[in-house]
Amino acid sequence: MDSADVEPDLVNILFTEEQIQTKLRELAAKIEADYAGREILIVGILRGAVMVMADLARALNRHLEMDWMAVSSYGSGTKSSGVVRILKDLDTDITNRHVIVVDEIIDTGLTLSWLISNLASRNPASLEICTLLRKPEALQMDIAVKYVGWDIPNEFVVGYGLDYQEKYRNLRDIGTLAPHVYS
Ligand code: 5GP
Ligand code: MG
């Protein structure tokens, strides 16, 4: 759906569909250059990273493999709990593989730092992170994020895979949710 379909629920549109696609093509070009001659496995974190994975994978003009993990951290609220559970593990053995974890947003970074140490213990050949969005708090965590789309202010955003109570994931743009929706 388009921003116009949920206009009263949004304070503003942060990034349009077009801006997102342009950014993903830029990130894909960097990844192509960095991984020339190496096989890559991109790992999407369900469910939020579905859109980023689909569009980033198609922006990459080379072969790759895709796998998925599902972890839970948030419950249904708008604050990170720091409690991480694996709901669905990888189907792939990542030993000696070049792995890029693809996420849609890093907020506190708690989820991802836990995930990265978990994946690192499986001895991949390399392990990097690609995220479309990153919030300021994430910078306090000691996670090296190689590919970042945009750093954004500390506001709750929805769209392009990002939900509020499972809604808005199918919004084409990314917007800031109006407080009246969740308060
Ligand atoms: P973290 O552990 O980095 O605090 O949060 C990770 C997860 O929280 C993200 O993958 C995402 O699912 C959710 N999250 C964090 N910030 C936002 C936000 O602004 N909007 C939405 N919809 N989800 C968020
Ligand atoms: Mg996520």
Short mmCIF file of N, CA, C and O in Angstrom, two decimals, residues 15-132:
data_model
loop_
_atom_site.label_atom_id
_atom_site.label_comp_id
_atom_site.label_asym_id
_atom_site.label_seq_id
_atom_site.Cartn_x
_atom_site.Cartn_y
_atom_site.Cartn_z
N PHE A 15 11.41 8.01 3.95
CA PHE A 15 12.02 7.59 2.69
C PHE A 15 10.96 7.02 1.78
O PHE A 15 10.17 6.16 2.19
N THR A 16 10.95 7.47 0.55
CA THR A 16 9.99 6.95 -0.42
C THR A 16 10.51 5.64 -1.01
O THR A 16 11.70 5.32 -0.91
N GLU A 17 9.60 4.94 -1.63
CA GLU A 17 9.93 3.68 -2.31
C GLU A 17 11.13 3.89 -3.24
O GLU A 17 12.06 3.09 -3.28
N GLU A 18 11.10 5.00 -3.97
CA GLU A 18 12.15 5.27 -4.95
C GLU A 18 13.51 5.51 -4.27
O GLU A 18 14.54 5.00 -4.72
N GLN A 19 13.49 6.29 -3.17
CA GLN A 19 14.74 6.53 -2.43
C GLN A 19 15.30 5.22 -1.88
O GLN A 19 16.52 5.01 -1.86
N ILE A 20 14.42 4.36 -1.41
CA ILE A 20 14.85 3.07 -0.86
C ILE A 20 15.52 2.22 -1.95
O ILE A 20 16.59 1.66 -1.74
N GLN A 21 14.89 2.18 -3.11
CA GLN A 21 15.46 1.37 -4.21
C GLN A 21 16.82 1.91 -4.65
O GLN A 21 17.74 1.13 -4.92
N THR A 22 16.95 3.22 -4.71
CA THR A 22 18.23 3.83 -5.07
C THR A 22 19.31 3.46 -4.06
O THR A 22 20.43 3.08 -4.41
N LYS A 23 18.95 3.56 -2.78
CA LYS A 23 19.90 3.23 -1.71
C LYS A 23 20.33 1.76 -1.78
O LYS A 23 21.50 1.44 -1.63
N LEU A 24 19.37 0.88 -2.04
CA LEU A 24 19.70 -0.55 -2.10
C LEU A 24 20.61 -0.85 -3.29
O LEU A 24 21.49 -1.71 -3.19
N ARG A 25 20.44 -0.13 -4.39
CA ARG A 25 21.34 -0.34 -5.53
C ARG A 25 22.75 0.11 -5.17
O ARG A 25 23.74 -0.51 -5.58
N GLU A 26 22.87 1.20 -4.40
CA GLU A 26 24.19 1.66 -3.95
C GLU A 26 24.85 0.61 -3.05
O GLU A 26 26.04 0.29 -3.21
N LEU A 27 24.08 0.10 -2.11
CA LEU A 27 24.63 -0.91 -1.20
C LEU A 27 25.03 -2.17 -1.98
O LEU A 27 26.08 -2.76 -1.71
N ALA A 28 24.20 -2.55 -2.94
CA ALA A 28 24.49 -3.74 -3.75
C ALA A 28 25.79 -3.56 -4.52
O ALA A 28 26.60 -4.50 -4.63
N ALA A 29 26.00 -2.37 -5.05
CA ALA A 29 27.23 -2.11 -5.81
C ALA A 29 28.46 -2.24 -4.92
O ALA A 29 29.50 -2.79 -5.33
N LYS A 30 28.36 -1.76 -3.68
CA LYS A 30 29.47 -1.89 -2.74
C LYS A 30 29.74 -3.36 -2.44
O LYS A 30 30.89 -3.80 -2.41
N ILE A 31 28.67 -4.09 -2.19
CA ILE A 31 28.82 -5.52 -1.87
C ILE A 31 29.44 -6.26 -3.05
O ILE A 31 30.35 -7.08 -2.88
N GLU A 32 28.98 -5.96 -4.25
CA GLU A 32 29.55 -6.60 -5.45
C GLU A 32 31.05 -6.37 -5.52
O GLU A 32 31.83 -7.28 -5.81
N ALA A 33 31.47 -5.13 -5.28
CA ALA A 33 32.89 -4.80 -5.35
C ALA A 33 33.67 -5.52 -4.25
O ALA A 33 34.75 -6.07 -4.50
N ASP A 34 33.12 -5.53 -3.04
CA ASP A 34 33.83 -6.12 -1.90
C ASP A 34 33.95 -7.65 -1.98
O ASP A 34 34.88 -8.22 -1.43
N TYR A 35 32.98 -8.28 -2.61
CA TYR A 35 32.94 -9.75 -2.61
C TYR A 35 33.26 -10.37 -3.97
O TYR A 35 32.94 -11.53 -4.21
N ALA A 36 33.89 -9.61 -4.82
CA ALA A 36 34.24 -10.15 -6.14
C ALA A 36 35.04 -11.43 -5.98
O ALA A 36 35.99 -11.50 -5.20
N GLY A 37 34.64 -12.46 -6.69
CA GLY A 37 35.38 -13.73 -6.66
C GLY A 37 35.08 -14.61 -5.45
O GLY A 37 35.68 -15.66 -5.29
N ARG A 38 34.16 -14.16 -4.60
CA ARG A 38 33.80 -14.98 -3.43
C ARG A 38 32.30 -15.29 -3.45
O ARG A 38 31.49 -14.42 -3.81
N GLU A 39 31.95 -16.50 -3.04
CA GLU A 39 30.53 -16.84 -2.96
C GLU A 39 29.94 -16.20 -1.71
O GLU A 39 30.60 -16.14 -0.68
N ILE A 40 28.72 -15.73 -1.82
CA ILE A 40 28.12 -15.13 -0.62
C ILE A 40 26.78 -15.77 -0.27
O ILE A 40 26.04 -16.25 -1.13
N LEU A 41 26.53 -15.76 1.03
CA LEU A 41 25.25 -16.21 1.56
C LEU A 41 24.65 -15.03 2.31
O LEU A 41 25.27 -14.51 3.25
N ILE A 42 23.51 -14.55 1.85
CA ILE A 42 22.88 -13.47 2.60
C ILE A 42 21.80 -14.07 3.51
O ILE A 42 21.03 -14.94 3.11
N VAL A 43 21.81 -13.60 4.74
CA VAL A 43 20.91 -14.14 5.76
C VAL A 43 19.94 -13.05 6.20
O VAL A 43 20.35 -12.03 6.77
N GLY A 44 18.68 -13.25 5.90
CA GLY A 44 17.66 -12.26 6.27
C GLY A 44 17.07 -12.59 7.63
O GLY A 44 16.86 -13.75 7.97
N ILE A 45 16.83 -11.54 8.39
CA ILE A 45 16.22 -11.72 9.71
C ILE A 45 14.72 -11.48 9.60
O ILE A 45 14.28 -10.35 9.34
N LEU A 46 14.00 -12.57 9.76
CA LEU A 46 12.53 -12.49 9.65
C LEU A 46 11.94 -11.74 10.85
O LEU A 46 12.51 -11.79 11.92
N ARG A 47 10.78 -11.05 10.71
CA ARG A 47 10.12 -10.93 9.45
C ARG A 47 10.42 -9.59 8.78
O ARG A 47 10.16 -9.39 7.61
N GLY A 48 11.02 -8.68 9.57
CA GLY A 48 11.19 -7.31 9.10
C GLY A 48 12.05 -7.14 7.86
O GLY A 48 11.85 -6.22 7.08
N ALA A 49 13.02 -8.06 7.68
CA ALA A 49 13.99 -7.87 6.59
C ALA A 49 13.53 -8.46 5.26
O ALA A 49 14.30 -8.47 4.29
N VAL A 50 12.30 -8.94 5.21
CA VAL A 50 11.82 -9.59 3.98
C VAL A 50 11.91 -8.67 2.77
O VAL A 50 12.40 -9.06 1.71
N MET A 51 11.46 -7.45 2.91
CA MET A 51 11.46 -6.52 1.77
C MET A 51 12.89 -6.15 1.37
O MET A 51 13.23 -6.12 0.19
N VAL A 52 13.73 -5.86 2.37
CA VAL A 52 15.13 -5.50 2.08
C VAL A 52 15.82 -6.66 1.38
O VAL A 52 16.53 -6.46 0.39
N MET A 53 15.61 -7.87 1.87
CA MET A 53 16.23 -9.04 1.25
C MET A 53 15.79 -9.18 -0.20
O MET A 53 16.61 -9.40 -1.09
N ALA A 54 14.49 -9.08 -0.43
CA ALA A 54 13.96 -9.28 -1.78
C ALA A 54 14.55 -8.26 -2.76
O ALA A 54 14.94 -8.61 -3.87
N ASP A 55 14.61 -7.01 -2.33
CA ASP A 55 15.07 -5.96 -3.24
C ASP A 55 16.60 -5.90 -3.32
O ASP A 55 17.15 -5.67 -4.40
N LEU A 56 17.29 -6.11 -2.19
CA LEU A 56 18.75 -6.12 -2.22
C LEU A 56 19.25 -7.28 -3.08
O LEU A 56 20.15 -7.12 -3.90
N ALA A 57 18.65 -8.46 -2.89
CA ALA A 57 19.08 -9.64 -3.65
C ALA A 57 18.93 -9.40 -5.15
O ALA A 57 19.81 -9.75 -5.94
N ARG A 58 17.82 -8.76 -5.54
CA ARG A 58 17.62 -8.51 -6.98
C ARG A 58 18.48 -7.37 -7.50
O ARG A 58 18.75 -7.29 -8.70
N ALA A 59 18.95 -6.50 -6.60
CA ALA A 59 19.86 -5.43 -7.02
C ALA A 59 21.28 -5.94 -7.19
O ALA A 59 22.13 -5.28 -7.79
N LEU A 60 21.56 -7.12 -6.64
CA LEU A 60 22.90 -7.71 -6.77
C LEU A 60 22.99 -8.46 -8.09
O LEU A 60 22.29 -9.45 -8.28
N ASN A 61 23.87 -7.98 -8.97
CA ASN A 61 23.99 -8.58 -10.30
C ASN A 61 25.03 -9.69 -10.31
O ASN A 61 26.04 -9.61 -11.00
N ARG A 62 24.78 -10.69 -9.50
CA ARG A 62 25.70 -11.82 -9.37
C ARG A 62 24.96 -12.94 -8.64
O ARG A 62 23.88 -12.73 -8.10
N HIS A 63 25.58 -14.13 -8.61
CA HIS A 63 24.95 -15.22 -7.88
C HIS A 63 25.10 -15.04 -6.38
O HIS A 63 26.07 -14.45 -5.89
N LEU A 64 24.13 -15.53 -5.64
CA LEU A 64 24.22 -15.54 -4.19
C LEU A 64 23.28 -16.62 -3.68
O LEU A 64 22.48 -17.15 -4.43
N GLU A 65 23.43 -16.94 -2.39
CA GLU A 65 22.46 -17.83 -1.76
C GLU A 65 21.74 -17.05 -0.67
O GLU A 65 22.30 -16.10 -0.12
N MET A 66 20.53 -17.45 -0.41
CA MET A 66 19.73 -16.77 0.62
C MET A 66 19.28 -17.76 1.67
O MET A 66 18.89 -18.88 1.36
N ASP A 67 19.36 -17.35 2.93
CA ASP A 67 18.77 -18.14 4.01
C ASP A 67 18.13 -17.17 5.00
O ASP A 67 18.30 -15.95 4.88
N TRP A 68 17.41 -17.72 5.94
CA TRP A 68 16.61 -16.89 6.85
C TRP A 68 16.74 -17.35 8.29
O TRP A 68 16.88 -18.54 8.55
N MET A 69 16.70 -16.40 9.18
CA MET A 69 16.59 -16.70 10.60
C MET A 69 15.44 -15.90 11.18
O MET A 69 15.18 -14.79 10.73
N ALA A 70 14.78 -16.48 12.15
CA ALA A 70 13.76 -15.72 12.87
C ALA A 70 14.16 -15.66 14.34
O ALA A 70 14.46 -16.69 14.94
N VAL A 71 14.22 -14.47 14.86
CA VAL A 71 14.50 -14.29 16.29
C VAL A 71 13.41 -13.40 16.86
O VAL A 71 12.78 -12.63 16.14
N SER A 72 13.19 -13.52 18.13
CA SER A 72 12.20 -12.63 18.73
C SER A 72 12.91 -11.75 19.74
O SER A 72 13.79 -12.19 20.46
N SER A 73 12.58 -10.47 19.73
CA SER A 73 13.16 -9.59 20.74
C SER A 73 12.13 -8.59 21.26
O SER A 73 12.15 -8.24 22.43
N TYR A 74 11.22 -8.18 20.42
CA TYR A 74 10.41 -7.02 20.78
C TYR A 74 9.08 -7.30 21.47
O TYR A 74 8.53 -6.41 22.09
N GLY A 75 8.50 -8.48 21.33
CA GLY A 75 7.10 -8.61 21.75
C GLY A 75 6.27 -7.72 20.85
O GLY A 75 6.59 -7.55 19.68
N SER A 76 5.24 -7.10 21.38
CA SER A 76 4.37 -6.32 20.51
C SER A 76 4.50 -4.82 20.78
O SER A 76 3.77 -4.01 20.22
N GLY A 77 5.44 -4.43 21.63
CA GLY A 77 5.56 -3.02 21.98
C GLY A 77 6.47 -2.25 21.05
O GLY A 77 6.75 -2.69 19.95
N THR A 78 6.97 -1.11 21.51
CA THR A 78 7.85 -0.31 20.67
C THR A 78 9.23 -0.15 21.32
O THR A 78 10.02 0.66 20.92
N LYS A 79 9.53 -0.94 22.36
CA LYS A 79 10.83 -0.86 23.03
C LYS A 79 11.52 -2.22 23.00
O LYS A 79 10.88 -3.26 23.20
N SER A 80 12.83 -2.24 22.80
CA SER A 80 13.57 -3.50 22.76
C SER A 80 13.68 -4.09 24.16
O SER A 80 13.88 -3.38 25.13
N SER A 81 13.54 -5.43 24.25
CA SER A 81 13.61 -6.08 25.56
C SER A 81 15.01 -6.63 25.83
O SER A 81 15.38 -6.84 26.98
N GLY A 82 15.79 -6.87 24.76
CA GLY A 82 17.11 -7.45 24.96
C GLY A 82 17.06 -8.96 25.12
O GLY A 82 18.09 -9.62 25.15
N VAL A 83 15.88 -9.51 25.22
CA VAL A 83 15.73 -10.95 25.32
C VAL A 83 15.58 -11.52 23.92
O VAL A 83 14.68 -11.14 23.19
N VAL A 84 16.53 -12.38 23.53
CA VAL A 84 16.52 -12.91 22.17
C VAL A 84 16.28 -14.42 22.19
O VAL A 84 16.88 -15.13 22.98
N ARG A 85 15.42 -14.87 21.35
CA ARG A 85 15.17 -16.31 21.20
C ARG A 85 15.24 -16.65 19.73
O ARG A 85 14.74 -15.89 18.90
N ILE A 86 15.84 -17.79 19.38
CA ILE A 86 15.81 -18.24 17.99
C ILE A 86 14.49 -18.96 17.75
O ILE A 86 14.21 -19.98 18.38
N LEU A 87 13.71 -18.44 16.84
CA LEU A 87 12.43 -19.07 16.50
C LEU A 87 12.61 -19.98 15.29
O LEU A 87 11.93 -20.98 15.14
N LYS A 88 13.52 -19.55 14.39
CA LYS A 88 13.86 -20.39 13.24
C LYS A 88 15.34 -20.22 12.98
O LYS A 88 15.81 -19.10 12.77
N ASP A 89 16.08 -21.33 12.97
CA ASP A 89 17.52 -21.25 12.72
C ASP A 89 17.79 -21.38 11.22
O ASP A 89 16.89 -21.69 10.43
N LEU A 90 19.06 -21.14 10.84
CA LEU A 90 19.46 -21.30 9.45
C LEU A 90 19.30 -22.75 9.01
O LEU A 90 19.46 -23.67 9.81
N ASP A 91 19.02 -22.96 7.73
CA ASP A 91 19.05 -24.30 7.16
C ASP A 91 20.44 -24.63 6.66
O ASP A 91 20.76 -25.78 6.38
N THR A 92 21.27 -23.59 6.51
CA THR A 92 22.60 -23.72 5.91
C THR A 92 23.68 -23.84 6.97
O THR A 92 23.63 -23.14 7.98
N ASP A 93 24.66 -24.69 6.72
CA ASP A 93 25.87 -24.74 7.55
C ASP A 93 26.77 -23.61 7.06
O ASP A 93 27.18 -23.60 5.91
N ILE A 94 27.06 -22.64 7.93
CA ILE A 94 27.82 -21.46 7.48
C ILE A 94 29.32 -21.59 7.70
O ILE A 94 30.06 -20.63 7.47
N THR A 95 29.78 -22.75 8.14
CA THR A 95 31.21 -22.96 8.29
C THR A 95 31.94 -22.63 6.99
O THR A 95 31.56 -23.13 5.93
N ASN A 96 32.96 -21.76 7.08
CA ASN A 96 33.76 -21.34 5.91
C ASN A 96 32.97 -20.59 4.83
O ASN A 96 33.45 -20.47 3.70
N ARG A 97 31.78 -20.12 5.15
CA ARG A 97 31.00 -19.36 4.17
C ARG A 97 31.19 -17.85 4.41
O ARG A 97 31.45 -17.42 5.52
N HIS A 98 31.02 -17.07 3.35
CA HIS A 98 31.02 -15.61 3.48
C HIS A 98 29.57 -15.17 3.70
O HIS A 98 28.74 -15.26 2.80
N VAL A 99 29.31 -14.72 4.91
CA VAL A 99 27.92 -14.46 5.32
C VAL A 99 27.68 -12.96 5.48
O VAL A 99 28.50 -12.24 6.07
N ILE A 100 26.58 -12.49 4.93
CA ILE A 100 26.15 -11.12 5.17
C ILE A 100 24.76 -11.18 5.81
O ILE A 100 23.80 -11.69 5.20
N VAL A 101 24.66 -10.70 7.03
CA VAL A 101 23.37 -10.65 7.71
C VAL A 101 22.64 -9.39 7.27
O VAL A 101 23.19 -8.29 7.30
N VAL A 102 21.41 -9.56 6.82
CA VAL A 102 20.63 -8.43 6.29
C VAL A 102 19.49 -8.12 7.25
O VAL A 102 18.67 -8.98 7.57
N ASP A 103 19.48 -6.87 7.72
CA ASP A 103 18.43 -6.45 8.65
C ASP A 103 17.81 -5.16 8.14
O ASP A 103 18.41 -4.45 7.32
N GLU A 104 16.62 -4.86 8.60
CA GLU A 104 15.97 -3.63 8.14
C GLU A 104 16.30 -2.46 9.05
O GLU A 104 16.42 -1.34 8.61
N ILE A 105 16.49 -2.74 10.35
CA ILE A 105 16.78 -1.63 11.27
C ILE A 105 17.55 -2.14 12.49
O ILE A 105 17.31 -3.24 12.97
N ILE A 106 18.51 -1.34 12.92
CA ILE A 106 19.19 -1.61 14.18
C ILE A 106 18.84 -0.47 15.13
O ILE A 106 19.10 0.69 14.82
N ASP A 107 18.22 -0.83 16.23
CA ASP A 107 17.78 0.19 17.19
C ASP A 107 18.79 0.21 18.34
O ASP A 107 19.78 0.93 18.30
N THR A 108 18.59 -0.59 19.37
CA THR A 108 19.59 -0.68 20.45
C THR A 108 20.78 -1.52 20.00
O THR A 108 21.87 -1.38 20.54
N GLY A 109 20.54 -2.41 19.05
CA GLY A 109 21.60 -3.30 18.60
C GLY A 109 21.69 -4.58 19.43
O GLY A 109 22.51 -5.45 19.16
N LEU A 110 20.85 -4.68 20.43
CA LEU A 110 20.87 -5.86 21.32
C LEU A 110 20.63 -7.15 20.55
O LEU A 110 21.34 -8.14 20.71
N THR A 111 19.61 -7.13 19.69
CA THR A 111 19.26 -8.32 18.92
C THR A 111 20.43 -8.75 18.04
O THR A 111 20.84 -9.91 18.05
N LEU A 112 20.96 -7.80 17.31
CA LEU A 112 21.99 -8.11 16.34
C LEU A 112 23.31 -8.51 16.99
O LEU A 112 23.99 -9.42 16.50
N SER A 113 23.68 -7.86 18.08
CA SER A 113 24.96 -8.23 18.70
C SER A 113 24.88 -9.65 19.25
O SER A 113 25.85 -10.42 19.17
N TRP A 114 23.73 -10.01 19.74
CA TRP A 114 23.54 -11.39 20.21
C TRP A 114 23.63 -12.36 19.02
O TRP A 114 24.32 -13.37 19.07
N LEU A 115 22.95 -11.98 17.95
CA LEU A 115 22.92 -12.83 16.76
C LEU A 115 24.30 -13.00 16.14
O LEU A 115 24.69 -14.09 15.72
N ILE A 116 25.05 -11.91 16.10
CA ILE A 116 26.37 -11.95 15.49
C ILE A 116 27.32 -12.85 16.29
O ILE A 116 28.06 -13.64 15.71
N SER A 117 27.26 -12.78 17.62
CA SER A 117 28.14 -13.68 18.37
C SER A 117 27.70 -15.13 18.20
O SER A 117 28.54 -16.03 18.14
N ASN A 118 26.40 -15.34 18.08
CA ASN A 118 25.91 -16.70 17.83
C ASN A 118 26.43 -17.22 16.49
O ASN A 118 26.96 -18.33 16.39
N LEU A 119 26.32 -16.41 15.44
CA LEU A 119 26.75 -16.84 14.11
C LEU A 119 28.28 -16.97 14.03
O LEU A 119 28.80 -17.87 13.37
N ALA A 120 28.99 -16.07 14.71
CA ALA A 120 30.45 -16.10 14.68
C ALA A 120 30.97 -17.40 15.27
O ALA A 120 32.00 -17.93 14.82
N SER A 121 30.26 -17.95 16.24
CA SER A 121 30.70 -19.20 16.88
C SER A 121 30.59 -20.40 15.93
O SER A 121 31.09 -21.47 16.22
N ARG A 122 29.94 -20.19 14.79
CA ARG A 122 29.82 -21.28 13.81
C ARG A 122 30.95 -21.27 12.76
O ARG A 122 30.89 -21.98 11.76
N ASN A 123 31.92 -20.39 12.98
CA ASN A 123 33.12 -20.31 12.13
C ASN A 123 32.88 -20.02 10.64
O ASN A 123 33.36 -20.75 9.77
N PRO A 124 32.16 -18.95 10.34
CA PRO A 124 32.06 -18.55 8.94
C PRO A 124 33.41 -18.00 8.46
O PRO A 124 34.23 -17.59 9.29
N ALA A 125 33.63 -17.99 7.15
CA ALA A 125 34.87 -17.42 6.61
C ALA A 125 34.89 -15.91 6.86
O ALA A 125 35.93 -15.32 7.13
N SER A 126 33.73 -15.28 6.73
CA SER A 126 33.59 -13.86 7.08
C SER A 126 32.15 -13.60 7.45
O SER A 126 31.24 -14.37 7.08
N LEU A 127 31.94 -12.53 8.19
CA LEU A 127 30.61 -12.22 8.69
C LEU A 127 30.44 -10.71 8.73
O LEU A 127 31.18 -10.02 9.44
N GLU A 128 29.53 -10.18 7.93
CA GLU A 128 29.30 -8.74 7.92
C GLU A 128 27.80 -8.47 8.06
O GLU A 128 26.98 -9.38 7.91
N ILE A 129 27.49 -7.20 8.32
CA ILE A 129 26.09 -6.81 8.52
C ILE A 129 25.71 -5.75 7.49
O ILE A 129 26.49 -4.84 7.21
N CYS A 130 24.52 -5.91 6.95
CA CYS A 130 23.95 -4.88 6.09
C CYS A 130 22.59 -4.51 6.67
O CYS A 130 21.74 -5.37 6.87
N THR A 131 22.40 -3.24 6.98
CA THR A 131 21.10 -2.80 7.49
C THR A 131 20.63 -1.57 6.71
O THR A 131 21.44 -0.73 6.34
N LEU A 132 19.34 -1.51 6.47
CA LEU A 132 18.82 -0.35 5.76
C LEU A 132 18.84 0.88 6.66
O LEU A 132 19.24 1.96 6.24
#
